[in-house]
PDB file of N, CA and C in Angstrom:
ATOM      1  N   UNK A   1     -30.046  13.615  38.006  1.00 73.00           N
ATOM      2  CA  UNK A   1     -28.772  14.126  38.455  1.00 73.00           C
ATOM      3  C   UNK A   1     -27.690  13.707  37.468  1.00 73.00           C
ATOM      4  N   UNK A   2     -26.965  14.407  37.304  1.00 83.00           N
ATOM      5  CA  UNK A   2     -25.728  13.838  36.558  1.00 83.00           C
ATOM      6  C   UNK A   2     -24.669  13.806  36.869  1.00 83.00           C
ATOM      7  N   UNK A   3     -24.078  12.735  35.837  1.00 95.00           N
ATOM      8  CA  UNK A   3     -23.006  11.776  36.447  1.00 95.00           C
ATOM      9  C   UNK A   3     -21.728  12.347  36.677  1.00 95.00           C
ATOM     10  N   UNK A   4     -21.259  12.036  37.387  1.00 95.00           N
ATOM     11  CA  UNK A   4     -19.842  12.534  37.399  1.00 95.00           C
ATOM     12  C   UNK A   4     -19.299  12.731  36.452  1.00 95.00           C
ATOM     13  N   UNK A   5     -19.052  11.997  35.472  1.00 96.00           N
ATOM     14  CA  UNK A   5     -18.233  12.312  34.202  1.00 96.00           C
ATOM     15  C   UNK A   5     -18.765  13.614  33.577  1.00 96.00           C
ATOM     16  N   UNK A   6     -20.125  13.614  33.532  1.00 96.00           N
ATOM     17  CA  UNK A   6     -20.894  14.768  32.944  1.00 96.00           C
ATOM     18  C   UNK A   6     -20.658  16.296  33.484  1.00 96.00           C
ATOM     19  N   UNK A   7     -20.694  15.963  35.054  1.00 96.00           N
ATOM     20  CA  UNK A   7     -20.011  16.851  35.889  1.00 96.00           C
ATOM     21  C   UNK A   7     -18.669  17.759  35.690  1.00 96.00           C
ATOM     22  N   UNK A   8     -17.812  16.581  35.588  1.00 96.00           N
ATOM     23  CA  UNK A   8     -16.472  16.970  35.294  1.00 96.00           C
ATOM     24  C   UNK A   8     -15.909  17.772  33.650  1.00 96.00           C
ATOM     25  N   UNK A   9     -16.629  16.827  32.404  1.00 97.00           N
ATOM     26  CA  UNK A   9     -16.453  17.070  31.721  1.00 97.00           C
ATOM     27  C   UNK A   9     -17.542  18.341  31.146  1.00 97.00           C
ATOM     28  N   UNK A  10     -18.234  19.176  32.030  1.00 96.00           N
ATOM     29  CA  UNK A  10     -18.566  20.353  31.954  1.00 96.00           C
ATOM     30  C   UNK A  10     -17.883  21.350  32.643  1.00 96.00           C
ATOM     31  N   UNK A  11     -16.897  20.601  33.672  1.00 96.00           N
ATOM     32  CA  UNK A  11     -16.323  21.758  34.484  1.00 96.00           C
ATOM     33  C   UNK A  11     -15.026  21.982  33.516  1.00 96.00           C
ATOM     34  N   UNK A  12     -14.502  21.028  32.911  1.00 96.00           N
ATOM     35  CA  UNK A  12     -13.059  21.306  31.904  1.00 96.00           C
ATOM     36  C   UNK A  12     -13.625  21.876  30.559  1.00 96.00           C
ATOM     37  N   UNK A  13     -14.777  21.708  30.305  1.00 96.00           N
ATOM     38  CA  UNK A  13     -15.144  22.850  29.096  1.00 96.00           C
ATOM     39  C   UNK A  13     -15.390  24.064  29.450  1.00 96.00           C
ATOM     40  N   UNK A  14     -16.065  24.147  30.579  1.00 94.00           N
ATOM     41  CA  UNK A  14     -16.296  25.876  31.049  1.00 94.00           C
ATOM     42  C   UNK A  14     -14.763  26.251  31.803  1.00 94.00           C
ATOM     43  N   UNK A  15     -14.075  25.761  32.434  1.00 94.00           N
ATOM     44  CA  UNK A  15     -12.495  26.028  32.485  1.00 94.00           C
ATOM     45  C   UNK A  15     -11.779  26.827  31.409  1.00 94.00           C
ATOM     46  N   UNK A  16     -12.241  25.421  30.014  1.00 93.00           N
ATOM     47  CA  UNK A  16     -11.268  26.281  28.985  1.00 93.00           C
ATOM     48  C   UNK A  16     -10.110  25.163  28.875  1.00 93.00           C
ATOM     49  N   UNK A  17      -9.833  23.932  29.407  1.00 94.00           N
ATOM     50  CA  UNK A  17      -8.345  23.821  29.866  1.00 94.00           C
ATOM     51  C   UNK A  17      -8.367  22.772  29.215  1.00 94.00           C
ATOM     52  N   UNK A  18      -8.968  21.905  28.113  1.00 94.00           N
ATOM     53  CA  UNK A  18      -8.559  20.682  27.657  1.00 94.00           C
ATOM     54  C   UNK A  18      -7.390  21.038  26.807  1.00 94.00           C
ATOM     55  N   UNK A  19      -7.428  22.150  26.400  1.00 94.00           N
ATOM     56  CA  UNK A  19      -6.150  22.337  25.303  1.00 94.00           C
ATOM     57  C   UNK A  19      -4.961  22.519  25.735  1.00 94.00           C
ATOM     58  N   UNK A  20      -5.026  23.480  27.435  1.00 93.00           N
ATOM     59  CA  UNK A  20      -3.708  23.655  27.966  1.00 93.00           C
ATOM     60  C   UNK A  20      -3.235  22.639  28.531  1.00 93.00           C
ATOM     61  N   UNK A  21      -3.837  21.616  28.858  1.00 95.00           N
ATOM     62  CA  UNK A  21      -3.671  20.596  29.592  1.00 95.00           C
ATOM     63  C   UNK A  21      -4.260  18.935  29.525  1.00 95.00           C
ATOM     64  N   UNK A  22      -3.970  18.500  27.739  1.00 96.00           N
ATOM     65  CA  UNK A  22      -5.069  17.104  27.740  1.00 96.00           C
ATOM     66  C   UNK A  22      -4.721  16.156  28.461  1.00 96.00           C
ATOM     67  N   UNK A  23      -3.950  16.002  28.886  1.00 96.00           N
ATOM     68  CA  UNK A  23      -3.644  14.748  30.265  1.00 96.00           C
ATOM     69  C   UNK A  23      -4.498  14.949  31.118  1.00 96.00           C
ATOM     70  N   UNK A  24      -4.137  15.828  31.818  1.00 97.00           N
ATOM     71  CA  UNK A  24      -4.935  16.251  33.068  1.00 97.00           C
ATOM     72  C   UNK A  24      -6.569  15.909  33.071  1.00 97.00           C
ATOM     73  N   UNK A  25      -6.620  16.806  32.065  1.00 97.00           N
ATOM     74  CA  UNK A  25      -8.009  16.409  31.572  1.00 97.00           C
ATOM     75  C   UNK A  25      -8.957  15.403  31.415  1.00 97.00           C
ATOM     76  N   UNK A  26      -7.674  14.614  30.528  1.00 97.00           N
ATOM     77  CA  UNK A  26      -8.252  12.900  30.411  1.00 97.00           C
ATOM     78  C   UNK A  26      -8.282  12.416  32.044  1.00 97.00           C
ATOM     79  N   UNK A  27      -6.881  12.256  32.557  1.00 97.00           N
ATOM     80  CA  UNK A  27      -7.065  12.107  33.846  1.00 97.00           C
ATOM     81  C   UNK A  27      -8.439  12.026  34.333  1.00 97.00           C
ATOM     82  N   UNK A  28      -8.978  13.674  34.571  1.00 97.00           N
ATOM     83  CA  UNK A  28      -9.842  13.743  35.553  1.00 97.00           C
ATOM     84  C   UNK A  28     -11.268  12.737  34.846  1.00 97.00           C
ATOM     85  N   UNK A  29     -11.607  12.899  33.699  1.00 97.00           N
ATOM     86  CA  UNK A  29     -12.535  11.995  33.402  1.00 97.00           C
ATOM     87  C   UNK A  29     -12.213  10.902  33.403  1.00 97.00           C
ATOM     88  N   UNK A  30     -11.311  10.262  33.446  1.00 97.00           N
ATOM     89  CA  UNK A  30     -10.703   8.596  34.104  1.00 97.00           C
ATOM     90  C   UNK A  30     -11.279   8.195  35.176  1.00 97.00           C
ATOM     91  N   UNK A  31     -10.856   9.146  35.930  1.00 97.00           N
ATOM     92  CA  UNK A  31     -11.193   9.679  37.456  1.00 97.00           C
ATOM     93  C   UNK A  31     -12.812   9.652  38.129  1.00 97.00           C
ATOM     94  N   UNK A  32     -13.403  10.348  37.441  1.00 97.00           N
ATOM     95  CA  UNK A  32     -14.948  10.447  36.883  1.00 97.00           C
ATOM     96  C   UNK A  32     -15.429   9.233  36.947  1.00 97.00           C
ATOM     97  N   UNK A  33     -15.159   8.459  35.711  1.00 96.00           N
ATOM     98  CA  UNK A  33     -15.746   7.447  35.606  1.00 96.00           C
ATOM     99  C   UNK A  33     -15.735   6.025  36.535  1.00 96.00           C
ATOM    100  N   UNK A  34     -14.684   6.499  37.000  1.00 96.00           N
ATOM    101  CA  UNK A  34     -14.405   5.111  38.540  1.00 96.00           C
ATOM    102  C   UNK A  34     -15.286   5.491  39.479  1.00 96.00           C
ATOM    103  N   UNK A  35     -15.528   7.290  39.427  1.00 95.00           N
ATOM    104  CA  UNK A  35     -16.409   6.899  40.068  1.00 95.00           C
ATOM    105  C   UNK A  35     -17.658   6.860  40.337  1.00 95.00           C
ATOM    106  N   UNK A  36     -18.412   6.941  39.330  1.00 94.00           N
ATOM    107  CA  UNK A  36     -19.563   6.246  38.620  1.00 94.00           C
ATOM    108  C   UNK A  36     -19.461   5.152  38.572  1.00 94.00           C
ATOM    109  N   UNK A  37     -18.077   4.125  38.709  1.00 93.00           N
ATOM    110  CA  UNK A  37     -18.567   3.096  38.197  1.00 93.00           C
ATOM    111  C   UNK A  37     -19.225   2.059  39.494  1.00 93.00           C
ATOM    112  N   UNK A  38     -18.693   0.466  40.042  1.00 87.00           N
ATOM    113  CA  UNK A  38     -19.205  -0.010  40.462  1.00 87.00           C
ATOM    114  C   UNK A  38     -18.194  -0.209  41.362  1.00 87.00           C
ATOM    115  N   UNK A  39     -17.109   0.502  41.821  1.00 86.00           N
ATOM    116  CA  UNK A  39     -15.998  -0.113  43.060  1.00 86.00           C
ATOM    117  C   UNK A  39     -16.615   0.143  44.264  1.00 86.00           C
ATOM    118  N   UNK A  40     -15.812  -0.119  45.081  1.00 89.00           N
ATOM    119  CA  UNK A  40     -16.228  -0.328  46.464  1.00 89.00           C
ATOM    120  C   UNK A  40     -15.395   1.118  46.784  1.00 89.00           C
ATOM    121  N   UNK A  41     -16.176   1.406  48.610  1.00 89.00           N
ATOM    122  CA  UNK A  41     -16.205   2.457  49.109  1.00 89.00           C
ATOM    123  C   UNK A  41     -14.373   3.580  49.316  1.00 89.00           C
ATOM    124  N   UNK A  42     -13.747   2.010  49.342  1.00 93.00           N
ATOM    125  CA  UNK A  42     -12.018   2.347  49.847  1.00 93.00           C
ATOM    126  C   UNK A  42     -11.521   2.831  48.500  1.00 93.00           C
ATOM    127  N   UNK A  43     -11.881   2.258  47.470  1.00 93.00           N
ATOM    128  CA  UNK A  43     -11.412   2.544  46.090  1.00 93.00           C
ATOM    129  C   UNK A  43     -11.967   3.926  45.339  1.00 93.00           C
ATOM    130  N   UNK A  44     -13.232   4.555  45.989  1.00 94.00           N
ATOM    131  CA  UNK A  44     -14.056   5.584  45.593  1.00 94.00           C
ATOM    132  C   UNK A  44     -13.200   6.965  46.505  1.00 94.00           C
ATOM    133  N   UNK A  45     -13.257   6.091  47.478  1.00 95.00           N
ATOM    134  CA  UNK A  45     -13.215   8.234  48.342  1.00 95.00           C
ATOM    135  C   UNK A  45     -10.974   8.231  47.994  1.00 95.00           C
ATOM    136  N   UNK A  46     -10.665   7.130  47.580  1.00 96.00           N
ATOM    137  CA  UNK A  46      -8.748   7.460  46.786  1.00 96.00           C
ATOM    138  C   UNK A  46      -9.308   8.529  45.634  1.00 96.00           C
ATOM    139  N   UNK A  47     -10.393   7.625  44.871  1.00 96.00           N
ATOM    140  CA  UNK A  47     -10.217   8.517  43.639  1.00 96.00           C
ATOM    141  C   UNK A  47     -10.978   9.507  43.702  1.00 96.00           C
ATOM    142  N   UNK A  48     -11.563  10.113  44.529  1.00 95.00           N
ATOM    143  CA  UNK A  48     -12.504  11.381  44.605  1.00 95.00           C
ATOM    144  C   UNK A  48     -11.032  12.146  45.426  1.00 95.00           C
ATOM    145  N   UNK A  49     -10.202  11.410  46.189  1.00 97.00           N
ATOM    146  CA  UNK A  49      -9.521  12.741  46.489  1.00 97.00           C
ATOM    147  C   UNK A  49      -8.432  13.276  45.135  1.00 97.00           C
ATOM    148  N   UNK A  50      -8.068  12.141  44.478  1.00 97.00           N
ATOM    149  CA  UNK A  50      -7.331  12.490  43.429  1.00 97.00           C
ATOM    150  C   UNK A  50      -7.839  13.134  42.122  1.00 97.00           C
ATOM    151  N   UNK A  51      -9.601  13.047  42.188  1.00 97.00           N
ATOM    152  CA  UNK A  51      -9.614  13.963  41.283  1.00 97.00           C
ATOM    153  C   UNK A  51     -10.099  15.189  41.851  1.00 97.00           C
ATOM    154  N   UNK A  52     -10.267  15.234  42.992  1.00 97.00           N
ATOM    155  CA  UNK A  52     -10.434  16.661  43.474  1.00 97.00           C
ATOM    156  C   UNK A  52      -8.874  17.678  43.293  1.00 97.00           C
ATOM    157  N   UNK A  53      -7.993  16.450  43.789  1.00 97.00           N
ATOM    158  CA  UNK A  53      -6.349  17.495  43.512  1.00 97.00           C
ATOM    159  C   UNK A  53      -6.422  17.256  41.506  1.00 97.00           C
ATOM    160  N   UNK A  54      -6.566  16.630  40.859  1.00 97.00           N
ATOM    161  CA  UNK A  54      -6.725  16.802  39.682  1.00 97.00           C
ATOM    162  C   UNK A  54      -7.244  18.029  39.176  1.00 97.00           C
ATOM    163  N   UNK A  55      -8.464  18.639  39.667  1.00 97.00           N
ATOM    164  CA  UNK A  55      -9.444  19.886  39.231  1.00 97.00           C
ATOM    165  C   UNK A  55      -8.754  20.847  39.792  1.00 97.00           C
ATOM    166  N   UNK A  56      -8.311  20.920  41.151  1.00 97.00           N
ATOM    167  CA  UNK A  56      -7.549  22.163  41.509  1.00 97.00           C
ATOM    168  C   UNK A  56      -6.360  22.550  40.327  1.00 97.00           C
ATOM    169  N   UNK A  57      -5.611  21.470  40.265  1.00 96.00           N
ATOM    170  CA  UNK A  57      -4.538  21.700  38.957  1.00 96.00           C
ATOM    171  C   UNK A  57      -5.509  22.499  37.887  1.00 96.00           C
ATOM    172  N   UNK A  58      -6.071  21.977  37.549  1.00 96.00           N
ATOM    173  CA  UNK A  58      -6.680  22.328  36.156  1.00 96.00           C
ATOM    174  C   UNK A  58      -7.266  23.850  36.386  1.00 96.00           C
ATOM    175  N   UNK A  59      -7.687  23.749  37.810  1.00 95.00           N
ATOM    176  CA  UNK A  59      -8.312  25.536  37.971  1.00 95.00           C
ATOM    177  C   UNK A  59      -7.188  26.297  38.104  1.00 95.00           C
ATOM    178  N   UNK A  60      -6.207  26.162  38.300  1.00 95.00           N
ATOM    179  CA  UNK A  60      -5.301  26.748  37.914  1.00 95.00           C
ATOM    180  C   UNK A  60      -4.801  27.367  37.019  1.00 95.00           C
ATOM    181  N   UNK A  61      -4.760  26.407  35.828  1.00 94.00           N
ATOM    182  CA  UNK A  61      -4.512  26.616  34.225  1.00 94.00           C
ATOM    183  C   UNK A  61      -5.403  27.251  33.800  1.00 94.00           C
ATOM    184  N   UNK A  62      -6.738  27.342  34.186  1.00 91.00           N
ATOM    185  CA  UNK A  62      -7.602  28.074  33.468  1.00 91.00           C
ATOM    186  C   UNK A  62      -7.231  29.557  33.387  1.00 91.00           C
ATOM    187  N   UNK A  63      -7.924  30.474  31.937  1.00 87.00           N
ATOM    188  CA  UNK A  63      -7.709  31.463  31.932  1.00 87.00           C
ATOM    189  C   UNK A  63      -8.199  32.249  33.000  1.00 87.00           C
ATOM    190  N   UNK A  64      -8.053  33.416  32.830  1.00 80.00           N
ATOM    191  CA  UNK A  64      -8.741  34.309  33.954  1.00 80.00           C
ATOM    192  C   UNK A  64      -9.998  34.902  33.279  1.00 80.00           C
ATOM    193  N   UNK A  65     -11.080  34.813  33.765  1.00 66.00           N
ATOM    194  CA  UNK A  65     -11.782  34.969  33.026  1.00 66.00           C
ATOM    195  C   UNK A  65     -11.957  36.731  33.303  1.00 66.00           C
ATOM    196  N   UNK A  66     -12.656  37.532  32.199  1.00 61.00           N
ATOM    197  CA  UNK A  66     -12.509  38.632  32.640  1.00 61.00           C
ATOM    198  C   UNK A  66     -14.283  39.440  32.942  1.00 61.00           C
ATOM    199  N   UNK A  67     -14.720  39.413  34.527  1.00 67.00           N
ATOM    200  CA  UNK A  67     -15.947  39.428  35.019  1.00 67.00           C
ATOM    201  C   UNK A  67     -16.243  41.128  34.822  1.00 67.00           C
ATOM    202  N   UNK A  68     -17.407  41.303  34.888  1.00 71.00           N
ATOM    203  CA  UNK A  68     -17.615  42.748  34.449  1.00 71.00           C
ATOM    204  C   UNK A  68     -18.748  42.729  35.497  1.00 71.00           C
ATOM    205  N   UNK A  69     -19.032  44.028  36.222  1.00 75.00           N
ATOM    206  CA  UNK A  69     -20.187  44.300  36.859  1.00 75.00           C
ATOM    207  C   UNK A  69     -20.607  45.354  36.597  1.00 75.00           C
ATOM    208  N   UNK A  70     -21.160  45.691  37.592  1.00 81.00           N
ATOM    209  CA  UNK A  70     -22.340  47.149  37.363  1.00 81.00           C
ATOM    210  C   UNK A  70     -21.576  48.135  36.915  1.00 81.00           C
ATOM    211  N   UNK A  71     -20.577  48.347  37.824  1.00 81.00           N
ATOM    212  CA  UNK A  71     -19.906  49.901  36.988  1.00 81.00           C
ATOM    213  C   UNK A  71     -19.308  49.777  36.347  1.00 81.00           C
ATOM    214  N   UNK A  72     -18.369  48.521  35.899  1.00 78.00           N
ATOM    215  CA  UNK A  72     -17.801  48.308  34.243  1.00 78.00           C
ATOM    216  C   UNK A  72     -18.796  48.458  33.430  1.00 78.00           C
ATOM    217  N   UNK A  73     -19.833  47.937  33.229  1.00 83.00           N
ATOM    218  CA  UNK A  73     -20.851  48.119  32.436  1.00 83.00           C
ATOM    219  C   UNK A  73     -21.108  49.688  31.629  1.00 83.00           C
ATOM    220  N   UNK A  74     -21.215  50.008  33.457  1.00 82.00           N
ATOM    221  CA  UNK A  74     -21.633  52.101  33.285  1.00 82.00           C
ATOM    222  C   UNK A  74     -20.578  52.520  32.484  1.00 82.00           C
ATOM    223  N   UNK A  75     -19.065  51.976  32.915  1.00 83.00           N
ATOM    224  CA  UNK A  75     -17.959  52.603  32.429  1.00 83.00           C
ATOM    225  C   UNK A  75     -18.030  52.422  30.787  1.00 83.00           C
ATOM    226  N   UNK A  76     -18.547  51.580  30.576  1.00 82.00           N
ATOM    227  CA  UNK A  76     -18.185  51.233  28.857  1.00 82.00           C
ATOM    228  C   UNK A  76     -19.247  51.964  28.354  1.00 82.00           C
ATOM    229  N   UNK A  77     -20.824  51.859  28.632  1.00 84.00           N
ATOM    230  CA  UNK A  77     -21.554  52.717  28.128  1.00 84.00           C
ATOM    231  C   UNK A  77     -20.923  54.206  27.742  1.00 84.00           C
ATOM    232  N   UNK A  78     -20.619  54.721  28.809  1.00 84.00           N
ATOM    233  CA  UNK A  78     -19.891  56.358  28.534  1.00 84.00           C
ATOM    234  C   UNK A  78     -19.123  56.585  27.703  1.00 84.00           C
ATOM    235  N   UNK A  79     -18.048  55.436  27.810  1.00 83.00           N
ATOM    236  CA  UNK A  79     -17.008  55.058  26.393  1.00 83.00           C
ATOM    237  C   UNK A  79     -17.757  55.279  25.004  1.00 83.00           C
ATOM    238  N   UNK A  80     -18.443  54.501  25.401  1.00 82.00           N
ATOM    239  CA  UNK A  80     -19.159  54.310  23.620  1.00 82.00           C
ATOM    240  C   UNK A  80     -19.300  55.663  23.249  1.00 82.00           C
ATOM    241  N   UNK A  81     -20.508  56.236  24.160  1.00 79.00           N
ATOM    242  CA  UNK A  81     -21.340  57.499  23.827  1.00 79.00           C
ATOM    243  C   UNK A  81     -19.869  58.373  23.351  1.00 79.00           C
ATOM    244  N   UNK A  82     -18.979  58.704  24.385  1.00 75.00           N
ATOM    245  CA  UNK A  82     -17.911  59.992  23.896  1.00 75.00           C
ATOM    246  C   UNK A  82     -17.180  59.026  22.396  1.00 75.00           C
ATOM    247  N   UNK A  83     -17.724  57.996  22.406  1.00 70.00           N
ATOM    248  CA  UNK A  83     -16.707  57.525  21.294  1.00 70.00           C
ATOM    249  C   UNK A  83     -17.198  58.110  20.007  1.00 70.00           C
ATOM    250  N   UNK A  84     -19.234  57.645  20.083  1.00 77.00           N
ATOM    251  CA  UNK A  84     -20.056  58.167  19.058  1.00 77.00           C
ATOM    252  C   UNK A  84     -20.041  60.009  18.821  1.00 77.00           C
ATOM    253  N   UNK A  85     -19.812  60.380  20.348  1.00 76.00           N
ATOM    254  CA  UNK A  85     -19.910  61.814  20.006  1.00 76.00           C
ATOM    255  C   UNK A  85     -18.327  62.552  19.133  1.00 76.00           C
ATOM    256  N   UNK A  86     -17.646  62.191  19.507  1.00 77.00           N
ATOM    257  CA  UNK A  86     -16.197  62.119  18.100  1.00 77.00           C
ATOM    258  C   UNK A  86     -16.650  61.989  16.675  1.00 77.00           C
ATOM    259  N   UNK A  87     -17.308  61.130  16.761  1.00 77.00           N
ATOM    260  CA  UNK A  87     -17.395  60.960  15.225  1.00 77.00           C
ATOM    261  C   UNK A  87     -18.582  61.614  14.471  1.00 77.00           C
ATOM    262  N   UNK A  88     -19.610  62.392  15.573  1.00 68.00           N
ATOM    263  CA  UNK A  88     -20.696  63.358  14.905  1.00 68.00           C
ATOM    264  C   UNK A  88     -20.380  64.590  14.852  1.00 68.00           C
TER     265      UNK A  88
END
């Protein structure tokens, strides 16, 4: 299983957001690592809520990513083809 930090610091690379936001960022792997580390239970579930409001920030900032499905797909195929048929 992996560690929190590993966790986190895959969720701010697939985000996108260390650049819009390196505090935050650092933050949340700060965050991470407390709690991986060896504190006790009162000191763990503070910092799991603060880096949970930490990640919401950051999902925020992230771009939008732009998702494509089945009929975008269809739609661009057709594109192409009338694009190729223009130019024959």
């Amino acid at each position: 299983m992996a560690t929190n930090v590993e966790a986190v610091d895959a969720e701010i690379d697939r985000l996108r957001v260390a650049d819009r936001a390196p505090g935050l960022a650092q933050l949340a792997l700060t965050l991470a690592r407390t709690l991986d580390g060896e504190e006790g239970g009162t000191v763990k579930a503070n910092v799991g809520r603060e880096l949970r409001a930490v990640l919401v920030e950051l999902r925020k900032l992230a771009p939008v990513a732009a998702e494509r499905d089945r009929v975008d797909e269809l739609a661009k195929r057709r594109e192409d083809g009338r694009v190729r048929a223009r130019r024959a």
